XYZ file of C-alpha atoms in Angstrom:
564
model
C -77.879 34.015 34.365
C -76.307 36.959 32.069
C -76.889 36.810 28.710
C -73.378 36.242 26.685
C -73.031 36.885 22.628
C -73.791 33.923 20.362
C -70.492 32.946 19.371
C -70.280 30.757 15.944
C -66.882 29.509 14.924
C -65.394 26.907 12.367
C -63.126 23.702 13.478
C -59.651 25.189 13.813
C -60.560 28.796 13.798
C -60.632 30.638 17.217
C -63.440 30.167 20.093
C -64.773 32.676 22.081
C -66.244 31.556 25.257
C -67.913 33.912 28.274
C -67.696 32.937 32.240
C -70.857 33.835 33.888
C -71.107 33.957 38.113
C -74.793 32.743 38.504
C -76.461 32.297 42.213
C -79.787 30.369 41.292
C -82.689 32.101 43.505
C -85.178 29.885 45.406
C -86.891 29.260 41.999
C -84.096 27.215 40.652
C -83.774 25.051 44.150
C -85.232 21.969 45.315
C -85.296 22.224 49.286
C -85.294 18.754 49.550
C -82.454 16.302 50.842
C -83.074 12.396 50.712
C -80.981 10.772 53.021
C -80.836 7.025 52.832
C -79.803 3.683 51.771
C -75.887 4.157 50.093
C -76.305 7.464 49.241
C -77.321 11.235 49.570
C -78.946 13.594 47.245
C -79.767 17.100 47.428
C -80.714 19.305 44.396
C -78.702 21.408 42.197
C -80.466 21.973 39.435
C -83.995 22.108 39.446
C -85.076 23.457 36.682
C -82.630 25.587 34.306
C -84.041 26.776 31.154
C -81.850 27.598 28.518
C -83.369 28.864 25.106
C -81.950 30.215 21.557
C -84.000 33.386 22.851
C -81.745 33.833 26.099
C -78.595 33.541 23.565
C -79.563 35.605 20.470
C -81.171 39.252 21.161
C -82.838 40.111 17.764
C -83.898 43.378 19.275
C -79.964 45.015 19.130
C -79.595 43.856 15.479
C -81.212 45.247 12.316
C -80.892 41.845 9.691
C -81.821 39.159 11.763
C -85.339 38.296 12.615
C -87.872 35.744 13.202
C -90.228 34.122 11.082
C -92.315 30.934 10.983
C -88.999 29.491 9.653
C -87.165 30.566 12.522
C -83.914 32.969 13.031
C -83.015 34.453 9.867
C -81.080 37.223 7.862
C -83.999 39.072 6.500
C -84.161 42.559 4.793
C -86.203 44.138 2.200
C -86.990 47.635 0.288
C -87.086 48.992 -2.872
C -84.216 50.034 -5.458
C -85.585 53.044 -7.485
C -84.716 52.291 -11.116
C -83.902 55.198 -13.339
C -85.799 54.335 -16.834
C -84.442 55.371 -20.304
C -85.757 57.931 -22.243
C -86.482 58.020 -25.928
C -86.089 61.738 -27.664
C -89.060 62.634 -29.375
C -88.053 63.428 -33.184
C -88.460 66.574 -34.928
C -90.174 67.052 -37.768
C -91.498 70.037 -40.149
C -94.403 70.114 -42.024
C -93.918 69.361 -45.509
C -95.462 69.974 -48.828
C -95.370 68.717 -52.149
C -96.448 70.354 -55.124
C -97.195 68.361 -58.707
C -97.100 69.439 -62.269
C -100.174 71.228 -63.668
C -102.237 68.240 -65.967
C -103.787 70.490 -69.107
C -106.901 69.550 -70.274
C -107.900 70.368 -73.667
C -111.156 71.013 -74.930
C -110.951 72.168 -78.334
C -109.305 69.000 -79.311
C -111.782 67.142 -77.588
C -114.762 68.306 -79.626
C -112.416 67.832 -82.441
C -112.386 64.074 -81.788
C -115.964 63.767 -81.159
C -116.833 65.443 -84.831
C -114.144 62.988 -86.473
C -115.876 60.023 -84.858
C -119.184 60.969 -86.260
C -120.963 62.401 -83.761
C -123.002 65.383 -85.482
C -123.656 67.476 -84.200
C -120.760 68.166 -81.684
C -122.396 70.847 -79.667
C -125.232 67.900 -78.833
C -122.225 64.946 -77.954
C -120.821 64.510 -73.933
C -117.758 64.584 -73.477
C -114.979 62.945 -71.183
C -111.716 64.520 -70.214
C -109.260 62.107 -67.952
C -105.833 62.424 -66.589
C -103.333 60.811 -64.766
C -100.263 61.286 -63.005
C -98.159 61.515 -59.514
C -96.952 63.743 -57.490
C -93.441 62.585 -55.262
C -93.547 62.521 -51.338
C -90.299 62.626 -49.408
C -90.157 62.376 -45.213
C -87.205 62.301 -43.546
C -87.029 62.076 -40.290
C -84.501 61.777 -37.483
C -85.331 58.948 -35.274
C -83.329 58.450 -31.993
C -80.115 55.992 -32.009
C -82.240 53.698 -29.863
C -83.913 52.607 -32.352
C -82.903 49.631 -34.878
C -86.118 48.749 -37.223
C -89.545 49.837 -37.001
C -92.688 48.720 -37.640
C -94.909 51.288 -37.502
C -94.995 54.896 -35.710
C -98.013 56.321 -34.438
C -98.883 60.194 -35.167
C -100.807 62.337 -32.810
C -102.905 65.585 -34.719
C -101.027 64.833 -37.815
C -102.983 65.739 -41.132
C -102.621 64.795 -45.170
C -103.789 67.187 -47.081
C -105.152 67.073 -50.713
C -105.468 70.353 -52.783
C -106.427 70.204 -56.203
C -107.057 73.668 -57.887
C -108.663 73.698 -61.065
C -108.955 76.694 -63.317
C -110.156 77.791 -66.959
C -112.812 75.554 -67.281
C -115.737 76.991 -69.739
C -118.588 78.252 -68.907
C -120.679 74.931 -69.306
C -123.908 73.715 -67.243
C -124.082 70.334 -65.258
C -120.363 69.395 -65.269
C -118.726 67.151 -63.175
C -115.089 66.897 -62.102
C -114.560 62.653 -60.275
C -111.496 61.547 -59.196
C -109.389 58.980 -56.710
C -105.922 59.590 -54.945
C -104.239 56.494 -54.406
C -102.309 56.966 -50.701
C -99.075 54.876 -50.710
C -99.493 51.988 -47.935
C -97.114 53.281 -46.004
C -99.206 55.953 -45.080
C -102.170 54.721 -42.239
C -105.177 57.084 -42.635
C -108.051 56.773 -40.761
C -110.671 58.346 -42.285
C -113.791 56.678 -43.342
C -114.059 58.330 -46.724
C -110.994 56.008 -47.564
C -111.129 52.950 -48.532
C -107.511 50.523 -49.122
C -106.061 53.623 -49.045
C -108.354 54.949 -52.017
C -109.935 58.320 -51.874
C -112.466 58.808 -54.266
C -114.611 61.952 -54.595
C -117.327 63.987 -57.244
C -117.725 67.564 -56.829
C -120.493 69.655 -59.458
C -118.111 72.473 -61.413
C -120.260 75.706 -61.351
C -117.303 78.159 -62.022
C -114.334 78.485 -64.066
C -112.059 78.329 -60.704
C -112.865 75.093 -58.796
C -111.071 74.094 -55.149
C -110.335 70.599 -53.845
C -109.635 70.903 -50.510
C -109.661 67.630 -48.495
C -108.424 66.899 -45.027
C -107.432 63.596 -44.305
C -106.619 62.191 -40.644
C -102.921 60.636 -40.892
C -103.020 58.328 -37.512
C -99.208 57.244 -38.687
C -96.951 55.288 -40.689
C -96.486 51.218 -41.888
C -92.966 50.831 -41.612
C -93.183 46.795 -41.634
C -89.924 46.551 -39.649
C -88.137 48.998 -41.422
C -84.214 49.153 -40.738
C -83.761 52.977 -38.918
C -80.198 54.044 -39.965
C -78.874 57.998 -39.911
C -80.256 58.232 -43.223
C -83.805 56.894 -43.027
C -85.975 58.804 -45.455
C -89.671 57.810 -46.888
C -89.394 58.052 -50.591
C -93.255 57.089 -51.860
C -95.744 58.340 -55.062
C -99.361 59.720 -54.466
C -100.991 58.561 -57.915
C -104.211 60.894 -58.333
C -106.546 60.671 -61.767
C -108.923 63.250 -62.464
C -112.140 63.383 -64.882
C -114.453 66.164 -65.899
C -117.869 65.321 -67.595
C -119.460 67.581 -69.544
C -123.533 66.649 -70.338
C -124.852 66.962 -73.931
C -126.582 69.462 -75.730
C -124.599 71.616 -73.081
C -121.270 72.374 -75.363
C -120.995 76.097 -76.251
C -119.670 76.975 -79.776
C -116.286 78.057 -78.620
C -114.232 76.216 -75.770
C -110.906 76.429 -74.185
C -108.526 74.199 -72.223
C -108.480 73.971 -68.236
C -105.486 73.101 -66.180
C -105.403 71.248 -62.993
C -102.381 71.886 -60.053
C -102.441 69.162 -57.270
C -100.742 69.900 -53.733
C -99.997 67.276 -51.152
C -98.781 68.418 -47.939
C -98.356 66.882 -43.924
C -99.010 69.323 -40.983
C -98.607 68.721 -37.456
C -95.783 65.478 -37.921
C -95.863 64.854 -34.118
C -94.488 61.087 -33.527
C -96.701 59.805 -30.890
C -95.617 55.836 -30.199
C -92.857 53.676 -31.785
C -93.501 50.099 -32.455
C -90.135 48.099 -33.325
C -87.151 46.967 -32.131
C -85.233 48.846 -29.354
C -81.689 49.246 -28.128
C -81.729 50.795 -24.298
C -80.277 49.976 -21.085
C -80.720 50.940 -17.926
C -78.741 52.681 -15.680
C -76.783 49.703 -14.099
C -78.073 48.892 -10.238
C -76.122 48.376 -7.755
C -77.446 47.773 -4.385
C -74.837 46.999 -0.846
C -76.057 44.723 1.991
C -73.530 45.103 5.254
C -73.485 41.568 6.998
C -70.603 41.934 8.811
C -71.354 44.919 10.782
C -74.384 43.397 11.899
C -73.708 39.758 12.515
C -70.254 39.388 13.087
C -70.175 40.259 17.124
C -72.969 37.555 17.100
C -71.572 34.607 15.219
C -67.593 35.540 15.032
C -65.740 36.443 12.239
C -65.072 32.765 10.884
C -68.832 31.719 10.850
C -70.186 29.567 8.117
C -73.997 28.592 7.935
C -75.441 25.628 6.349
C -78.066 28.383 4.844
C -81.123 27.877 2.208
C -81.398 31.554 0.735
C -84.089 32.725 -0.983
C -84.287 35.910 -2.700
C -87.317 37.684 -3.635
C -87.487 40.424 -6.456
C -90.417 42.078 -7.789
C -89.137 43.979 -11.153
C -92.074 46.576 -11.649
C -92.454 48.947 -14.785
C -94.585 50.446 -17.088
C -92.311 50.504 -19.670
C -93.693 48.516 -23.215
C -89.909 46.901 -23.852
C -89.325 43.751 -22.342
C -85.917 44.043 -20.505
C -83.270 41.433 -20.348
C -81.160 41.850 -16.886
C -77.861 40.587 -16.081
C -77.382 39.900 -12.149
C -74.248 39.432 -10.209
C -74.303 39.118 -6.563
C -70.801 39.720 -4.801
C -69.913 38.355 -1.536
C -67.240 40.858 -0.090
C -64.874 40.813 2.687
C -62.513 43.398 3.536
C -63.711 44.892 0.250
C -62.395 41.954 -1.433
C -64.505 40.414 -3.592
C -64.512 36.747 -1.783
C -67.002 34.761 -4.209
C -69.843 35.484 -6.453
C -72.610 33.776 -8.528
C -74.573 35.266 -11.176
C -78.000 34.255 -12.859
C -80.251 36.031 -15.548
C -83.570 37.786 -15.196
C -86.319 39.742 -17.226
C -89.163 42.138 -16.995
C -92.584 41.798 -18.883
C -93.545 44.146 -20.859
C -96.649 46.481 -19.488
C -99.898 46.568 -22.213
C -100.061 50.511 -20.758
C -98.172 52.925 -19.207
C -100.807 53.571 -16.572
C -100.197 49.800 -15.797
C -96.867 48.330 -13.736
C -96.029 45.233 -14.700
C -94.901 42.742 -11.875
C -92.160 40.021 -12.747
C -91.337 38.136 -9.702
C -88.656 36.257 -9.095
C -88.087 33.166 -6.664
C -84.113 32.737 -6.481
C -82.277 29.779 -4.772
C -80.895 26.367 -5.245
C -84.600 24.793 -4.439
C -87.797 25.363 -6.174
C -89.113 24.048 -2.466
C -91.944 26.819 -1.026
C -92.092 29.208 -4.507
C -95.215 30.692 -4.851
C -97.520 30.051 -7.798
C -96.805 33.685 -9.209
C -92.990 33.717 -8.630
C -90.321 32.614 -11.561
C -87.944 30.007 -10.251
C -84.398 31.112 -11.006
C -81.905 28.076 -9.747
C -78.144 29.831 -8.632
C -76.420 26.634 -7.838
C -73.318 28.136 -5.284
C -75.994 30.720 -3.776
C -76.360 28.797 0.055
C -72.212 28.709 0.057
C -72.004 32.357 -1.096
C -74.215 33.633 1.630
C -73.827 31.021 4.323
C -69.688 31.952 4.460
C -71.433 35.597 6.294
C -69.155 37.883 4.096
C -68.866 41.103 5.265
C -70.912 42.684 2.546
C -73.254 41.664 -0.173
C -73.298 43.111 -3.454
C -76.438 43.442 -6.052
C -75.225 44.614 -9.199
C -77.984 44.297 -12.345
C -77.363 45.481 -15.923
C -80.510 45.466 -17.694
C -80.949 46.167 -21.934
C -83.978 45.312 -24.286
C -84.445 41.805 -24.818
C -83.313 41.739 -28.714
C -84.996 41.316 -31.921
C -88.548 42.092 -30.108
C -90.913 44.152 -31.328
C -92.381 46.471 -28.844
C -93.857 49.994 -27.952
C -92.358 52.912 -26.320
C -94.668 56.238 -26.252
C -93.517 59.539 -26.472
C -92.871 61.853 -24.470
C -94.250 59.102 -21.333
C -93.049 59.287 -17.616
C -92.130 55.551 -17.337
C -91.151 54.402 -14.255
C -89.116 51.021 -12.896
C -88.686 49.778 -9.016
C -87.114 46.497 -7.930
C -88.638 45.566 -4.546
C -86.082 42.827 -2.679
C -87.002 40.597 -0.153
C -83.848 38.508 1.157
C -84.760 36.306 3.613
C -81.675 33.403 4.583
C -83.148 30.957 7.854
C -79.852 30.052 9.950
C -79.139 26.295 10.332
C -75.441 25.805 11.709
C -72.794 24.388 9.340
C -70.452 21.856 8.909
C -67.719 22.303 11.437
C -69.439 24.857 12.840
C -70.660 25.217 16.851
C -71.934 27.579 18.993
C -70.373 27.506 22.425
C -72.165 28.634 26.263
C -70.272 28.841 29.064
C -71.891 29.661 33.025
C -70.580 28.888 35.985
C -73.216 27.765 38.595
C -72.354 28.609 42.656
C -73.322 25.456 44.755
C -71.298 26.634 47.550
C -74.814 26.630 49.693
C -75.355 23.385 48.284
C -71.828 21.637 49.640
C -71.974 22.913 53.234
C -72.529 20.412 55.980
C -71.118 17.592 53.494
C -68.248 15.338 54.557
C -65.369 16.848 53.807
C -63.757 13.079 53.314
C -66.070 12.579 49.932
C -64.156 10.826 46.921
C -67.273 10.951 44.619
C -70.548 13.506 43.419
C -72.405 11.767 40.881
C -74.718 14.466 39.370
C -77.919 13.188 37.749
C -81.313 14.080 36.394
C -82.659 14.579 33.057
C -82.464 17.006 29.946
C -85.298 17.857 27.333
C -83.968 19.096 23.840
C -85.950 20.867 21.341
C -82.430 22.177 19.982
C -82.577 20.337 16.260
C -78.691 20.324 16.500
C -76.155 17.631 18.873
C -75.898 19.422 22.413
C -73.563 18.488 25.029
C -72.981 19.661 28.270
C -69.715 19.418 30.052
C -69.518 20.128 33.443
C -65.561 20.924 35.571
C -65.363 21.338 39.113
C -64.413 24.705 40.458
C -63.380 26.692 43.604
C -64.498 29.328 44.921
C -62.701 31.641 42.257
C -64.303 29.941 39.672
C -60.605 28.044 38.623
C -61.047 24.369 37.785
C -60.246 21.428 40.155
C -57.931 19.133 39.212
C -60.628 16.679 38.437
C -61.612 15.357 35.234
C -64.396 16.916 33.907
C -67.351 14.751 33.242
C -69.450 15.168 29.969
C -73.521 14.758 29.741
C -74.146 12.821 26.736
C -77.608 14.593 24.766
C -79.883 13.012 22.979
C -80.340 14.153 19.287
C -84.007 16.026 18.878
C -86.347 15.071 16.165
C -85.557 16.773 12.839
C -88.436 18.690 12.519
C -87.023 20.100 16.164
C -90.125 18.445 18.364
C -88.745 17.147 22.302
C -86.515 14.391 22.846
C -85.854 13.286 26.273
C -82.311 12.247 27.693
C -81.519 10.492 31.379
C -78.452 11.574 31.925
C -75.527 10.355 35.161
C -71.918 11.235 35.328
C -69.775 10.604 38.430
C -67.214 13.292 39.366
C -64.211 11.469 40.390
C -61.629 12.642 42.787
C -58.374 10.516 44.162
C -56.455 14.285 45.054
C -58.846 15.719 47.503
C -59.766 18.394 45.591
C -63.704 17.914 45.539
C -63.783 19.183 49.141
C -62.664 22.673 47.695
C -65.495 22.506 45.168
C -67.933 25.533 45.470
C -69.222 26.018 41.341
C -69.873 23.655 38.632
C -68.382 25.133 35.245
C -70.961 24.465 32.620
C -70.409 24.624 29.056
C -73.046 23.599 26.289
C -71.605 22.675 22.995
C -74.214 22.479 20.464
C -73.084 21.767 16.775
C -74.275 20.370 13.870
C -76.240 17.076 12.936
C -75.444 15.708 9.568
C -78.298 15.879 6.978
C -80.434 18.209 9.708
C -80.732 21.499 8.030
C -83.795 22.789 10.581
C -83.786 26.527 11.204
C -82.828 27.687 14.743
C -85.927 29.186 16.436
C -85.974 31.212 19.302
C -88.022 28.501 21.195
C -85.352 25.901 20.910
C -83.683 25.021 23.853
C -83.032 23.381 27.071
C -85.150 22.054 29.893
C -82.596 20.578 32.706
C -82.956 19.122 35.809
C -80.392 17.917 37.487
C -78.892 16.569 41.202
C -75.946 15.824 43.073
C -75.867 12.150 45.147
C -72.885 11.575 46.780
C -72.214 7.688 46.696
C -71.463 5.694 49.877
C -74.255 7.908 52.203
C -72.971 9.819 55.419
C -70.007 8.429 57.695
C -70.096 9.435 61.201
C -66.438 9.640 62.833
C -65.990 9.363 66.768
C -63.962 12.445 67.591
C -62.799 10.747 70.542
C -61.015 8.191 68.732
């Protein structure tokens, strides 16, 4: 038996159908006649297998396979996903110098002797002032950006200078103070305290330095709108003291003046936490079915299908992504149908970490695994069962809005979708799949009466075939042509649903009232199998046929006298 293409065609759409010459070996052929009673039998077929696997060769096609389910259209790989990337901003250092505070001393000991304390060389004294120096930052964040919470700084320094100069020459004093650091700046350094640096320092010259280093680790925005213009606009409030002990104070004194200096070195953005606005580069992704599957099934197939589609969206980007699918069912390049749905990645805690988002997508929940997200596509099994000539992934992904996430600088993110399409045949509605053979029984016939009027062929057929099978079976000549005799049709029982053996005794009588079953050398056998409402079972490559059948020709054998 030759193997013929699987041919799959619609009600009212064209048929293909293949003739096959087939000479059964001694294999196939029960040597034994029973003569007796009415009638004579002799085999003709003794066992003829016919299975899904004889019909459909997997091995010359790339999509369809076999799994537990059965024969499917399976494919998988990965779609390389090109992420979006953030400019680092640019920033110089800045500094910001304050007006000088005076401090007066003369006037100071003048106070003390007006309130009484004599004598004023033997009195401490006090001196305290106040004031702020003005911090401007302006930076130039990328368009991506919409609000901010806070932005992360990598080396970044604050730096207090305060210079004092002309103090007297006095023993034991002491210059105390505090800078107050606007909230919006986050310093980690343990010497400050709710953003309070506090500090005493012994004066034992008339030129005294300040110099303190503080660790900036970056800035409280608290969802700050970013706009072309975005500028930090924020007061450093410092207060200064000197004491002076008594019986320390010199005759003559003078004043002493204090300069302040703020500056920020080394303003290197390092992660942004706030609200993004990228997109990815849009995806799309072509699946040829027609090239593949159409010499199998025909160009007019339709399956009854249950599709599932597998993704796996994997990143290590820290913005949760909103993505916008579309899958196109083409033919001819014409876009034939389409259904769309809605996905989403997670996003990753690190970017040494690829977060997995997997998605389960179908019109059943039925078989998702625990760890896939159910995404119901109602029109999905129509959209792929039709077979259009190509399918079309198309996915437009953008950050999932008014989230607050993190996106580090200056980071090689990366993004993959994996696919796994896997769509288990079942035949449907309207639909059939046709096998034609033509079996030689030539050897069979000779020695038969030449007078017969009637063959009946009998036997029995086992169907694992979860579809309706039936085998027709025309008388032919020696050429293969059809008799004119009616054909006779095997009526097959239906197999279980879940596609486990039914059994079917089957006997049809072969007719003839023209003479025409004398010239009969081959049996023309088609099997029509089609669908079975409500059965959607897969098609496995074990399904099939076990036959066995005979020919008894009615009426045994008639002797003539050839004398008479």
């Amino acid at each position: 038996m030759k193997k013929i293409p699987f041919l799959l065609t619609c009600i009212g759409m064209l048929s293909f159908t293949s003739c096959v010459d087939k000479a059964y070996d001694l294999d196939n052929v029960d040597p034994t006649v029973a003569i007796g009673g009415d009638s004579i039998s002799m085999p003709f077929v003794n066992s003829m297998k016919l299975y899904m696997k004889d019909i459909i060769d997997t091995s010359k096609n790339k999509l369809l396979k076999v799994n537990e389910q059965g024969y499917c259209i399976q494919k998988n790989g990965v779609i390389g996903v090109t992420v979006p990337k953030v400019e680092v901003p640019s920033v110089s250092d800045q500094q910001y110098t304050g007006k000088a505070l005076v401090i007066d001393f003369t006037s100071l000991l003048s106070t003390a002797a007006a309130d009484g304390l004599q004598p004023a060389s033997s009195s401490p004294l006090h001196a305290q002032a106040k004031d702020s120096i003005q911090t401007t930052l302006s930076i130039a964040f990328p368009k991506e950006i919409l609000a901010l919470d806070s932005v992360s700084l990598n080396g970044t320094m604050l730096n207090v200078h305060l210079a004092v100069q002309g103090l007297p020459a006095w023993n034991g004093m002491k210059l105390t103070g505090k800078v107050n650091i606007p909230a919006i700046f986050n310093i980690s350094d343990p010497a400050v305290v709710g953003n309070v640096w506090t500090f005493t320092q012994d004066i034992t010259s008339a030129t005294t330095v300040i110099d303190k280093q503080l660790p900036l680790a970056g800035l409280v925005l608290s969802g700050k709108e970013i706009g072309a213009d975005f500028k930090i606009d924020e007061k450093i409030v410092y207060e200064i003291a000197i004491d002076v002990p008594a019986a320390t104070l010199p005759v003559s004194v003078s004043s002493a003046s204090i300069t302040p200096t703020i500056s920020l070195k080394n303003i290197v953005p390092h992660c942004l936490k706030g609200i993004f606005d990228v997109s990815f580069d849009k995806i799309k992704e072509v699946f040829d079915l027609g090239k593949e599957l159409t010499e199998i099934f025909g160009e007019y197939s339709y399956f009854n299908v249950e599709p599932v589609i597998k993704l796996d969206l994997q990143s290590n980007l820290g913005i949760p992504m909103m993505l916008d699918a579309t899958i196109n069912g083409t033919n001819k390049g014409v876009t034939a149908d389409s259904v769309s749905f809605d996905l989403w990645t997670e996003a990753s805690p690190s970017p040494a970490v690829m977060a997995s988002t997997k998605f389960w997508i179908a019109q059943k929940s039925q078989g998702k695994p625990a760890a896939y997200n159910y995404v119901e596509v109602p029109g999905l099994n129509h959209l792929i069962g039709s077979l259009p000539d190509q399918l079309e992934l198309l996915v437009d992904g953008y950050s999932k809005p008014a989230t607050s996430c993190s996106y580090i600088l200056k980071t090689d993110y990366k993004a993959s979708v994996k696919y796994d399409i896997n769509v288990p045949l079942a035949l449907g509605e309207s639909s059939h799949i046709l096998y034609e053979d033509t079996v030689d029984i030539e050897g069979e016939m000779e020695g038969l009466p030449s007078s017969r009027m009637c063959i009946e062929v009998y036997g029995s057929v086992l169907n694992t075939i979860p579809l309706n099978v039936g085998i027709t079976l025309t008388p032919a000549d020696a050429k293969g042509l059809p008799l004119d005799i009616e054909p006779v049709h095997l009526k097959i029982n239906e197999c279980n649903a879940d596609g486990t053996a039914v059994l079917s005794n089957v006997s049809v009588k072969l007719t003839d009232t023209k003479g025409e079953l004398k010239k009969m050398k081959k049996l023309i056998t088609k099997v029509i199998i089609a669908t079975v409402e409500g059965h959607t079972t897969p098609i496995k490559p074990d399904n099939g046929l076990d036959i066995t059948l005979k020919l008894r020709f009615p009426g045994g054998i008639i002797i003539e006298d050839s004398e008479k």
